[in-house]
Coordinates of C-alpha atoms in Angstrom, one line a residue:
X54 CA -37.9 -25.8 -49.9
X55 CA -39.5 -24.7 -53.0
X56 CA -37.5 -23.0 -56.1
X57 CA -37.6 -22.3 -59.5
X58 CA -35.1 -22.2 -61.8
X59 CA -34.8 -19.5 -64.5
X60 CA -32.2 -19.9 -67.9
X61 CA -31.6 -17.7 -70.5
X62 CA -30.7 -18.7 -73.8
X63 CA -30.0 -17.7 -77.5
X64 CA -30.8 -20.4 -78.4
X65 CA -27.1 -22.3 -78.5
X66 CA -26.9 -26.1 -78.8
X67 CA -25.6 -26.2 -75.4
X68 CA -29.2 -25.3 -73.6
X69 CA -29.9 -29.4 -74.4
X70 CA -27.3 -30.4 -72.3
X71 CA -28.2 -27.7 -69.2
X72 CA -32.0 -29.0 -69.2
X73 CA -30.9 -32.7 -69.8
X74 CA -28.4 -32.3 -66.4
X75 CA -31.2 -30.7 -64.8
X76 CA -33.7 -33.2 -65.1
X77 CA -31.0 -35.9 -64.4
X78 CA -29.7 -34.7 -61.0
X79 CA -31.3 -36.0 -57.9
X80 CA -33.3 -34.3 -55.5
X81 CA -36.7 -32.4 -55.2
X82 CA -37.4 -30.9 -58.5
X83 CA -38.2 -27.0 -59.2
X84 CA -41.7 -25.7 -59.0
X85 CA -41.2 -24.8 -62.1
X86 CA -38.2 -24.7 -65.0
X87 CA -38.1 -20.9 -66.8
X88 CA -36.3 -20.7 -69.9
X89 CA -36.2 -17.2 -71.6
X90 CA -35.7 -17.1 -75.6
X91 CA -33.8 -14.1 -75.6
X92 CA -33.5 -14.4 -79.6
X93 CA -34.0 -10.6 -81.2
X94 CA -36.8 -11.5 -83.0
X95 CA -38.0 -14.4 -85.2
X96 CA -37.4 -18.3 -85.4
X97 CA -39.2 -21.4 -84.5
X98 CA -40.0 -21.6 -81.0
X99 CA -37.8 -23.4 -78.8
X100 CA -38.6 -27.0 -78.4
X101 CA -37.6 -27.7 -74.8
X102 CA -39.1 -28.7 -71.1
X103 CA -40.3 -26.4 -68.8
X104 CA -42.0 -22.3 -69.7
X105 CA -40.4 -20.8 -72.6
X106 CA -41.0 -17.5 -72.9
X107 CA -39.2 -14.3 -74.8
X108 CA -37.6 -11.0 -73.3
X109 CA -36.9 -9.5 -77.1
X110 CA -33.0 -10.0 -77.3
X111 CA -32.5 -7.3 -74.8
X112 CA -29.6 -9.1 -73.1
X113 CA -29.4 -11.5 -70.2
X114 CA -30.4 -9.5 -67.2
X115 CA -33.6 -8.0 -69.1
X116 CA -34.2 -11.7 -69.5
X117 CA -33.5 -12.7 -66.4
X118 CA -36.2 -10.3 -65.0
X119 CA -38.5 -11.9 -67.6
X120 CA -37.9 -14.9 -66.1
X121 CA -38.0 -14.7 -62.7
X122 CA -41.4 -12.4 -62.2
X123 CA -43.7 -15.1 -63.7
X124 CA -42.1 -17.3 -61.1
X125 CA -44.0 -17.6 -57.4
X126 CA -41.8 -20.2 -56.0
X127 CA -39.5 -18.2 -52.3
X128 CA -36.4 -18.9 -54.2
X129 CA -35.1 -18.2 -58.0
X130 CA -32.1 -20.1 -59.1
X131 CA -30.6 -19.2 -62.4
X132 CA -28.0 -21.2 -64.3
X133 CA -26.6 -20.3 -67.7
X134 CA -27.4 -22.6 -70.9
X135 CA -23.8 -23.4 -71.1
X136 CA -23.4 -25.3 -68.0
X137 CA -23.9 -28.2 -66.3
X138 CA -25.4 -29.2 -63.2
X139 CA -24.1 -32.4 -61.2
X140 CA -25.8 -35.5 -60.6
X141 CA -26.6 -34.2 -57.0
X142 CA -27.3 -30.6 -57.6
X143 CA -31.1 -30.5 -56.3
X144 CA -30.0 -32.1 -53.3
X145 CA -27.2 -29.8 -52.7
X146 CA -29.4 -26.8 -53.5
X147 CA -31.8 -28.1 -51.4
X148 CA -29.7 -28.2 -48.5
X149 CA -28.3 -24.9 -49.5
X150 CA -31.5 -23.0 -49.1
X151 CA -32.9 -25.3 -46.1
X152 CA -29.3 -23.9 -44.0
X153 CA -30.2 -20.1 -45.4
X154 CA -30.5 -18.1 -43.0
X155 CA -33.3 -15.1 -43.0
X156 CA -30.9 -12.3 -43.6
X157 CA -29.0 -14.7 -46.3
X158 CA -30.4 -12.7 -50.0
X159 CA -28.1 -15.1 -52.3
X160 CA -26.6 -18.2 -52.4
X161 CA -23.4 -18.7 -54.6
X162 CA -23.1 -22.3 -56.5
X163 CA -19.9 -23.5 -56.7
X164 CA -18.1 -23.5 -60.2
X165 CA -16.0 -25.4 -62.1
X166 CA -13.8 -25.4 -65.3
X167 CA -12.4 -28.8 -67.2
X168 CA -9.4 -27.9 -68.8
X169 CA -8.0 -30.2 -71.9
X170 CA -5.2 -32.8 -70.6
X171 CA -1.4 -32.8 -72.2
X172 CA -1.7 -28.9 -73.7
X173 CA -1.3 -25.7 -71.4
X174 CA -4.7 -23.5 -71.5
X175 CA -5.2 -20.9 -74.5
X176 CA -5.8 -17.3 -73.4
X177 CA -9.5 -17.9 -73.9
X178 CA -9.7 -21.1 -72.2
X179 CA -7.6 -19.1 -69.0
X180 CA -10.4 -16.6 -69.0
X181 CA -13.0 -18.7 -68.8
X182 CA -11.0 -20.3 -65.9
X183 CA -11.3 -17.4 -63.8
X184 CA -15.1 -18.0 -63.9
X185 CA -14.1 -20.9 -61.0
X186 CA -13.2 -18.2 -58.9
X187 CA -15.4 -15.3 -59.7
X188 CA -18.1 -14.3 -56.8
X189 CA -21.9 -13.8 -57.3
X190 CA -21.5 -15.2 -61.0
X191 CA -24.8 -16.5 -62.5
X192 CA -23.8 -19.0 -64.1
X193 CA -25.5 -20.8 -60.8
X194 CA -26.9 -18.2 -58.4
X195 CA -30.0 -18.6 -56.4
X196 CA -31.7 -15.4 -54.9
X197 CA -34.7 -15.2 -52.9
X198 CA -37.5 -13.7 -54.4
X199 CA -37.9 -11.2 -51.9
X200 CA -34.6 -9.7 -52.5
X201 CA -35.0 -9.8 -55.9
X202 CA -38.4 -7.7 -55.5
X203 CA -36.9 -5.3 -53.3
X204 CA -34.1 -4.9 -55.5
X205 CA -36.3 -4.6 -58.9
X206 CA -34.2 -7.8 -60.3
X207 CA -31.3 -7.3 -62.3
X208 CA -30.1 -3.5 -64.3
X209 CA -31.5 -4.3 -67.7
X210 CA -29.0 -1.4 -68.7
X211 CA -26.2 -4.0 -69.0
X212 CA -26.3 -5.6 -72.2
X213 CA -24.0 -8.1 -71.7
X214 CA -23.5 -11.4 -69.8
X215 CA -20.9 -9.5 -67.7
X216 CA -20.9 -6.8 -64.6
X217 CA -24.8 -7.5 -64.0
X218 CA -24.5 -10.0 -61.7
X219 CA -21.8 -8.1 -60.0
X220 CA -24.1 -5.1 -59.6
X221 CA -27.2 -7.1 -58.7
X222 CA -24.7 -8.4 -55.9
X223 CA -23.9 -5.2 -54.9
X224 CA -27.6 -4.0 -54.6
X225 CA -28.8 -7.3 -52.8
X226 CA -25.8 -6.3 -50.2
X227 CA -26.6 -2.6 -49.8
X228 CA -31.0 -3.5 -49.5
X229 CA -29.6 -5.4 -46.5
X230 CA -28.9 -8.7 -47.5
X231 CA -26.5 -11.5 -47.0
X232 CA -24.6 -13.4 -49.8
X233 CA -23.4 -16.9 -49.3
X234 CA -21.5 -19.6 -51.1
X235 CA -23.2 -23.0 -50.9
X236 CA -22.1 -26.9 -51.6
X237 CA -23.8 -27.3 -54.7
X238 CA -21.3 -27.6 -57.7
X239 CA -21.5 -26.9 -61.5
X240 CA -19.3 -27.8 -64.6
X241 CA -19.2 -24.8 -66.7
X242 CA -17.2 -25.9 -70.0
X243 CA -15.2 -23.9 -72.3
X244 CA -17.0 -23.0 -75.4
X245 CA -15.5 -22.2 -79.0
X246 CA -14.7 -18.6 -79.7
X247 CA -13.3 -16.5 -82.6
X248 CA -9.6 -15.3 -82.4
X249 CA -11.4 -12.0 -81.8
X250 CA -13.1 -12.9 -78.9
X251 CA -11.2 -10.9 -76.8
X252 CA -11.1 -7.6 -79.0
X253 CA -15.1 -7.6 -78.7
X254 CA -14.8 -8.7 -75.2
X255 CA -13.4 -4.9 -74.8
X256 CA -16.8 -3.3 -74.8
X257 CA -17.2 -4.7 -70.9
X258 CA -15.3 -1.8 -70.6
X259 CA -18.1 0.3 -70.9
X260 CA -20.5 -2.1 -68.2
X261 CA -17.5 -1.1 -65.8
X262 CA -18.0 2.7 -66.8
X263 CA -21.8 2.3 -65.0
X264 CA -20.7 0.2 -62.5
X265 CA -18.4 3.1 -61.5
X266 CA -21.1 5.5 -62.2
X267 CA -23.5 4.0 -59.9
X268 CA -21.2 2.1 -57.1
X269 CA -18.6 4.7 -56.9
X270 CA -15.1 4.4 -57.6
X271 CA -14.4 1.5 -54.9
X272 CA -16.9 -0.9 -56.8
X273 CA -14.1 -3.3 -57.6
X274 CA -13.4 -4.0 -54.1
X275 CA -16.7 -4.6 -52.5
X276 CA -17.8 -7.1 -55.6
X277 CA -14.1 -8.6 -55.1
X278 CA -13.6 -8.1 -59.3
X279 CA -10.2 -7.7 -60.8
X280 CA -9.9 -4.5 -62.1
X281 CA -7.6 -5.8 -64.9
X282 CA -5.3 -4.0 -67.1
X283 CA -7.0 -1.0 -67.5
X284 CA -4.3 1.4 -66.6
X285 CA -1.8 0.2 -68.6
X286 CA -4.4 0.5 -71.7
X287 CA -5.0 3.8 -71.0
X288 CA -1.0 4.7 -71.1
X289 CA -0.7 2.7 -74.8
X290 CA -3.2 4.3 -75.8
X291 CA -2.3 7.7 -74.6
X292 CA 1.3 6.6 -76.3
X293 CA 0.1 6.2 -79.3
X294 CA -1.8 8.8 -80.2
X295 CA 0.5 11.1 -78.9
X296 CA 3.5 9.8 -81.0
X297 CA 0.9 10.0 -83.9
X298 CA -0.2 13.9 -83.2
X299 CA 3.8 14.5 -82.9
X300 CA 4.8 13.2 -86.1
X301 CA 1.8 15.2 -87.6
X302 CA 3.2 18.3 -85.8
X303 CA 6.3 18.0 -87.3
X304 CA 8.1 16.6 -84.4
X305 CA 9.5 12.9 -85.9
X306 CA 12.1 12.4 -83.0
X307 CA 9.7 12.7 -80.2
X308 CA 7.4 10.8 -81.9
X309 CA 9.2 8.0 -82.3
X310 CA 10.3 7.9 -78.9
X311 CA 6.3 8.2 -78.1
X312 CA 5.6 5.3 -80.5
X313 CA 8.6 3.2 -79.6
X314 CA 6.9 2.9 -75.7
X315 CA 3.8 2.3 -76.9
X316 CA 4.7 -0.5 -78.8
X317 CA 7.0 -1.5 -75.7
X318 CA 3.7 -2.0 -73.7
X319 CA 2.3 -3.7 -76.4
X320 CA 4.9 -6.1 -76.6
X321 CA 4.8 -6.8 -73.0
X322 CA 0.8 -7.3 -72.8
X323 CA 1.2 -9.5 -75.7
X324 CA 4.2 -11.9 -73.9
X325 CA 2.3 -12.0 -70.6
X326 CA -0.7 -13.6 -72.8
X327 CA 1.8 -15.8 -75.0
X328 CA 3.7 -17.1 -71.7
X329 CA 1.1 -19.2 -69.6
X330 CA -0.6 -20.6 -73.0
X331 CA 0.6 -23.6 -75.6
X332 CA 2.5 -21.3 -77.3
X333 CA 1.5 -22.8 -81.0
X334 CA 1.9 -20.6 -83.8
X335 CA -1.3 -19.7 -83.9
X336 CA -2.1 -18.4 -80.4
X337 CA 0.9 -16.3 -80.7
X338 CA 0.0 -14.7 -83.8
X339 CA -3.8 -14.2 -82.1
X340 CA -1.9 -13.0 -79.2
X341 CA 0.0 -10.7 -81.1
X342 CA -2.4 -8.9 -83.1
X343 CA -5.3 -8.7 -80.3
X344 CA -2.7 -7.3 -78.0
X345 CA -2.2 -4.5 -80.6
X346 CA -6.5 -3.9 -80.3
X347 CA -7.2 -4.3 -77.3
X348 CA -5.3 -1.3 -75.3
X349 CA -7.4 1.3 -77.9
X350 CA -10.8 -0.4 -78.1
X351 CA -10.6 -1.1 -73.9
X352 CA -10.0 2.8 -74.1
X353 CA -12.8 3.7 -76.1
X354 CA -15.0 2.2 -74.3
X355 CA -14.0 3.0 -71.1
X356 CA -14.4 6.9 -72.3
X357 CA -17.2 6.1 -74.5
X358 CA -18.7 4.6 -70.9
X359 CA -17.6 7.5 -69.1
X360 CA -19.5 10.2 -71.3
X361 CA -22.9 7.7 -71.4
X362 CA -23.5 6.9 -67.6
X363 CA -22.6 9.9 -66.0
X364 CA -25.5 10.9 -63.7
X365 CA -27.3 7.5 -63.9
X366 CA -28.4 6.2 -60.5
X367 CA -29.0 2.7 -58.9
X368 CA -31.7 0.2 -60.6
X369 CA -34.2 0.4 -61.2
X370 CA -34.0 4.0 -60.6
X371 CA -37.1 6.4 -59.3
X372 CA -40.3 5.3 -58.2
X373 CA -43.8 5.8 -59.7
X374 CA -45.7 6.1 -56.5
X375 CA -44.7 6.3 -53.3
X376 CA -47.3 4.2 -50.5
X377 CA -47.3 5.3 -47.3
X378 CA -48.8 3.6 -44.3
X379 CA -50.6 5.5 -41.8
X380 CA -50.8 4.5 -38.3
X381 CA -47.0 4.7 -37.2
X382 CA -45.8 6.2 -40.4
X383 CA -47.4 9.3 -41.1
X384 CA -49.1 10.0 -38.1
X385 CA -48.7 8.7 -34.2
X386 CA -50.3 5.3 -33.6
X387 CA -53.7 5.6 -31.5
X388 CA -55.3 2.4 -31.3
X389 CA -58.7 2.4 -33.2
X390 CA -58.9 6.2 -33.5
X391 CA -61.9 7.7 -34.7
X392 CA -61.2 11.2 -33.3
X393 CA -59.6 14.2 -35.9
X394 CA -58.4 15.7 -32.7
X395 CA -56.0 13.3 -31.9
X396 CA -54.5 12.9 -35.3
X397 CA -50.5 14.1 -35.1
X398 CA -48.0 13.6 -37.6
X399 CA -44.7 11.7 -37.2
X400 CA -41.5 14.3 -37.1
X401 CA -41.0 15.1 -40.7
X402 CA -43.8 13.4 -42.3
X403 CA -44.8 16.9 -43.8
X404 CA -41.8 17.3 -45.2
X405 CA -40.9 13.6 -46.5
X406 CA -44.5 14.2 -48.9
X407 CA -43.5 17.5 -49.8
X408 CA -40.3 15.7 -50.8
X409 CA -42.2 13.3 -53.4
X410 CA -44.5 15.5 -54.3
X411 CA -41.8 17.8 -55.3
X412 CA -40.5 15.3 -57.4
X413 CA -43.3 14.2 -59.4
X414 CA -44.4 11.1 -57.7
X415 CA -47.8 9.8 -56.7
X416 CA -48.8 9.5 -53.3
X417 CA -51.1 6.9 -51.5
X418 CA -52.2 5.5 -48.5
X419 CA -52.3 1.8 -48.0
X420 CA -54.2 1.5 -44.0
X421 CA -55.3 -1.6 -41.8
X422 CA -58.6 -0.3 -40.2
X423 CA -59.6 -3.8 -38.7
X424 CA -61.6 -1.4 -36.0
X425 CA -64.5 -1.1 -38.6
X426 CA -64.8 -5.5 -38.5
X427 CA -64.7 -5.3 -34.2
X428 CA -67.4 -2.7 -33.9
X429 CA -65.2 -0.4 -32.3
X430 CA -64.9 2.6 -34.9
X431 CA -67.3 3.4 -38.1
X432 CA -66.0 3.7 -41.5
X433 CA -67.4 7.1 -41.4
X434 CA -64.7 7.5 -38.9
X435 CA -62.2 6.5 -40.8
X436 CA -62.8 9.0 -43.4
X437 CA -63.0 11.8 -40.9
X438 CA -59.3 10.7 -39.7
X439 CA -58.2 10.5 -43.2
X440 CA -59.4 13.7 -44.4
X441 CA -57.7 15.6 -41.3
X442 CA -54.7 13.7 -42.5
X443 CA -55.0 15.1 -45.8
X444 CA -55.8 18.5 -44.1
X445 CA -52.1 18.2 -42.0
X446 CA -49.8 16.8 -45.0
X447 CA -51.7 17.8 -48.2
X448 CA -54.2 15.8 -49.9
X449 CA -53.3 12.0 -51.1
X450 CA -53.9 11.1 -54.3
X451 CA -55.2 7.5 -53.1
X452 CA -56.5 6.3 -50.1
X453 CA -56.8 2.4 -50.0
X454 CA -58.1 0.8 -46.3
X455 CA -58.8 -2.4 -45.1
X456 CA -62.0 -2.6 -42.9
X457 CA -62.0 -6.7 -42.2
X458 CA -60.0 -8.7 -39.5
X459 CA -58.4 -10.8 -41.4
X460 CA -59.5 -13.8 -43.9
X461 CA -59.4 -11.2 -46.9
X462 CA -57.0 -10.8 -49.8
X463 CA -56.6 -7.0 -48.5
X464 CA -55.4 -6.9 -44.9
X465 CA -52.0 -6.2 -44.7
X466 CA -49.4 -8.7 -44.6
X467 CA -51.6 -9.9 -47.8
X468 CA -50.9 -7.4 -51.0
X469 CA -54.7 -6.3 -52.1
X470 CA -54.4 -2.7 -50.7
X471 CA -51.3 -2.7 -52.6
X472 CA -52.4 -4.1 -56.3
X473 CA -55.3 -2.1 -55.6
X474 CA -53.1 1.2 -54.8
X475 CA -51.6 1.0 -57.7
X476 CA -54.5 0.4 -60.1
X477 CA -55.7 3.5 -58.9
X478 CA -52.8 5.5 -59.0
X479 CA -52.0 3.7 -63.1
X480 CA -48.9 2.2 -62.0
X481 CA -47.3 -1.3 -61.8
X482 CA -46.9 -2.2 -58.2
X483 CA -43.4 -3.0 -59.0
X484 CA -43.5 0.8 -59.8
X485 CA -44.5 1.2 -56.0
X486 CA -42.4 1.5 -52.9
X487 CA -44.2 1.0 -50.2
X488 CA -42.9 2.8 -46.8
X489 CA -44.3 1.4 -43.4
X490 CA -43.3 1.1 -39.7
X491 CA -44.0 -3.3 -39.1
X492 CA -43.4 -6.2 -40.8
X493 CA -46.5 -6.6 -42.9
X494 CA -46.0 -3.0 -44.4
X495 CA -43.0 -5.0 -46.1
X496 CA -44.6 -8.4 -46.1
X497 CA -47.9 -6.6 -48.4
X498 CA -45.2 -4.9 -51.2
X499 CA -43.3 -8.1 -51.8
X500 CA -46.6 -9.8 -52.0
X501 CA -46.9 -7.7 -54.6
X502 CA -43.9 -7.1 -56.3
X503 CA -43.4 -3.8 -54.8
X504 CA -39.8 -2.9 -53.4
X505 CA -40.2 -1.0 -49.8
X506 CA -38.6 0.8 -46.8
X507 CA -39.4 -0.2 -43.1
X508 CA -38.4 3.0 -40.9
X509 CA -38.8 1.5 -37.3
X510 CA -40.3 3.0 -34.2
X511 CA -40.6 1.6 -30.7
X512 CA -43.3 -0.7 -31.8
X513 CA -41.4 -2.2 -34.9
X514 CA -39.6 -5.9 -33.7
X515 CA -35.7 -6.4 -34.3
X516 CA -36.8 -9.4 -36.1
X517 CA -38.7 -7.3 -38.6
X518 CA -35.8 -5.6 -39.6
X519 CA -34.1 -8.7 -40.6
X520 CA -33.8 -8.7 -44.5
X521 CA -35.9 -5.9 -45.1
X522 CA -34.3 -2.1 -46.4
X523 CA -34.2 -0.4 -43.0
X524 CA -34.4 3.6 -43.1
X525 CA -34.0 6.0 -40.2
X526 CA -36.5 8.4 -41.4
X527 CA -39.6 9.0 -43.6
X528 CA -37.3 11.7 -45.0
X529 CA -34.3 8.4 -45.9
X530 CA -37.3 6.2 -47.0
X531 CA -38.5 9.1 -49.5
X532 CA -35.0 9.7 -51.0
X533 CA -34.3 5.6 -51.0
X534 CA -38.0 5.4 -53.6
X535 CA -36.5 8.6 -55.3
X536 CA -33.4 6.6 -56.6
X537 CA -31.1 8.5 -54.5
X538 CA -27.8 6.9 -53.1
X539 CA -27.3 7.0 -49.4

């Protein structure tokens, strides 16, 4: 089973000891090893195995994308530079991906955390602990390409290593897709951090503002995340500033009793941290003043979040173009017509073009016509079909057919018509969604890098539907390319 395996760094001293696990574990090796120099800008290039190239410091998930698009292998797993693999990790991730099923999008590794012997964990080393049991986590997550194509890779609108995976979890799921935990394992140690760590870790806050903004309320639940203290932040918070207005007001007693539960909830956020740790001197003075930060700046940007992503809409947001197909899509499927007369369009194919129209979007047609190749229609009849088409649902702003039987790069399932689509139109194909009635309509736009919608008719095979975004109208496909949420 082919793979590739994509890791983004900034360049820590812990990518040496990811690659050097990598290339010491047994079993068939990558197609390729992708590691992405998400630096901001500058510095020597990295000296390692394997493709480097560089996303521009725009965070892990823009880098991930980076990564994974110049990839070809079926399957993309990505590790982070601070862990590392086991001795029998390719084998296991072998197996892993041989016992996927067709419907299976993702493919969980299996985490683990060394603690230090003879001390009790530190509130850090606790949190990093909770990795072990975390779902979806890239730290070691394969996904097949496809799924990553039809769900335009990770939201490069997370900055941070934290809620993207989450969300790309959460997409994978809703295009259709199955998530999995495999057998392979990882070691993923505890690195150093500042006694602040957890004060700057606060601006997650905000990643869980989108989340909500684009997952609804019940995120938490369907990407099995702990929604934390977040609650009882809000109420410190709350406390405090309103002992501080009343004391301004001129209102000392009632201030005071404001300020006296707000510190109460300190103190109690501050013991639950001090309790399960080593209790030294110093983690309970770093417990004591981060406690104090934390309930205000989780607060701020929680709210902060709140004002920012309101609106925002599900990655990677509204298509370019939209591609239809023809036969079976927009109009009933006559085998080998050449006849205007008997051109009819599906239900609300007028009204699902309208739709994208309206909106701005580009509209083409991407059409097998393998009638021309067996003699049994002229291209000149093709045209004629196609421009009553036009006539009946407005004109399209590109038409792109196939005329051969096969043995070119343009016949559907192969993704010419669809590169060649979008050249014409001046868009990316991974700008594209490509709606269509059979298998190769989906096959052709992840070919190309193009997400797409299959809306099934009495021709379309229950195995086609398998793993691809299934709509039950053009009208449902239209609003799926336009970003909308079911």
């Amino acid at each position: 089973m082919r793979y590739a395996v994509v890791i983004p760094t900034i360049g820590r001293a812990c990518l040496a000891d990811c690659l050097n696990a990598l290339e010491r574990s047994r079993g068939p090796e990558p197609d390729e090893i992708v590691v992405v120099d998400d630096r901001p800008a500058g510095g020597l290039p990295l000296d390692v195995p394997g493709t480097v190239v560089r996303s521009g410091g725009r965070g892990p998930a823009a880098a991930r994308n980076t990564g994974w698009r110049i990839t070809t292998a079926p399957w993309v797993a990505f590790l982070d530079d601070d862990v590392r693999v086991t001795e029998t990790w390719r084998e296991d991730l072998r197996r892993d991906l041989e016992n996927a099923s067709p419907e299976t999008g993702g493919i969980q590794g299996r985490v683990t955390v060394p603690l230090p012997d003879g001390r009790r964990p530190t509130d850090w080393e606790r949190g990093t602990v909770g990795l072990a049991d975390a779902w979806w986590i890239t730290a070691d997550m394969a996904y097949r390409r496809d799924a990553l194509v039809e769900t335009g890779g990770f939201d490069e609108r997370f900055p941070r290593a934290f809620r993207e995976d989450a969300d790309m979890a959460l997409r994978t799921m809703d295009a259709g897709w199955v998530l999995t935990k495999g057998e392979r394992r990882t070691v993923h140690p505890v690195r150093a951090a500042s006694r602040w760590a957890s004060v700057r870790a606060q601006a997650g806050n905000a990643d869980d503002a989108l989340m909500r903004a684009v997952h609804g309320p019940g995120w938490h639940s369907r990407a099995r995340a702990d929604p934390g203290r977040r609650g009882r932040h809000l109420a410190i918070t709350a406390a405090g500033a309103l002992a501080a207005g009343l004391t301004a007001a001129g209102r000392p007693r009632a201030g005071t009793l404001a300020g006296a539960a707000a510190l109460a909830g300190i103190a109690e956020f501050a013991a639950a941290r001090v309790a399960p740790g080593p209790r030294t001197r110093d983690e309970i003075l770093t417990m004591a003043a981060t406690s104090a930060l934390i309930p205000p700046m989780a607060t701020w940007h929680w709210l902060r979040g709140l004002a920012t992503t309101r609106g925002e809409r599900a990655w990677p947001g509204p298509a370019k173009a939209v591609l239809f197909d023809r036969d079976g899509t927009l109009v009933y499927d006559v085998p080998y017509n050449g006849d205007p007369e008997k051109v009819e369009p599906m239900p609300d194919a007028a009204s699902a073009v309208r739709l994208a129209r309206d909106a701005g979007v580009r509209v083409g047609v991407v059409s097998n016509q393998s009638g021309v190749a067996r003699g049994l229609i002229t291209e000149d009849d093709v045209q004629r079909v196609n421009k009553r088409v036009d006539e009946l649902l407005g004109p399209f702003d590109t038409w792109q057919v196939c005329p051969h039987d096969g043995g070119c790069a343009c016949r559907k399932p192969a993704p010419g018509l669809v590169f060649q689509a979008a050249a014409a139109l001046g868009v990316r194909p991974d700008e594209c969604v490509l709606i269509g009635d059979i298998g190769s309509d989906v096959a052709a736009a992840r070919a190309a890098g193009a997400r797409s919608v299959l809306v099934p008719t009495a021709e379309t095979l229950e195995s086609e539907c398998r793993g691809a975004r299934v709509a039950g109208s053009l009208t449902e496909a239209v609003r799926f390319a336009l970003g909308e949420r079911r």
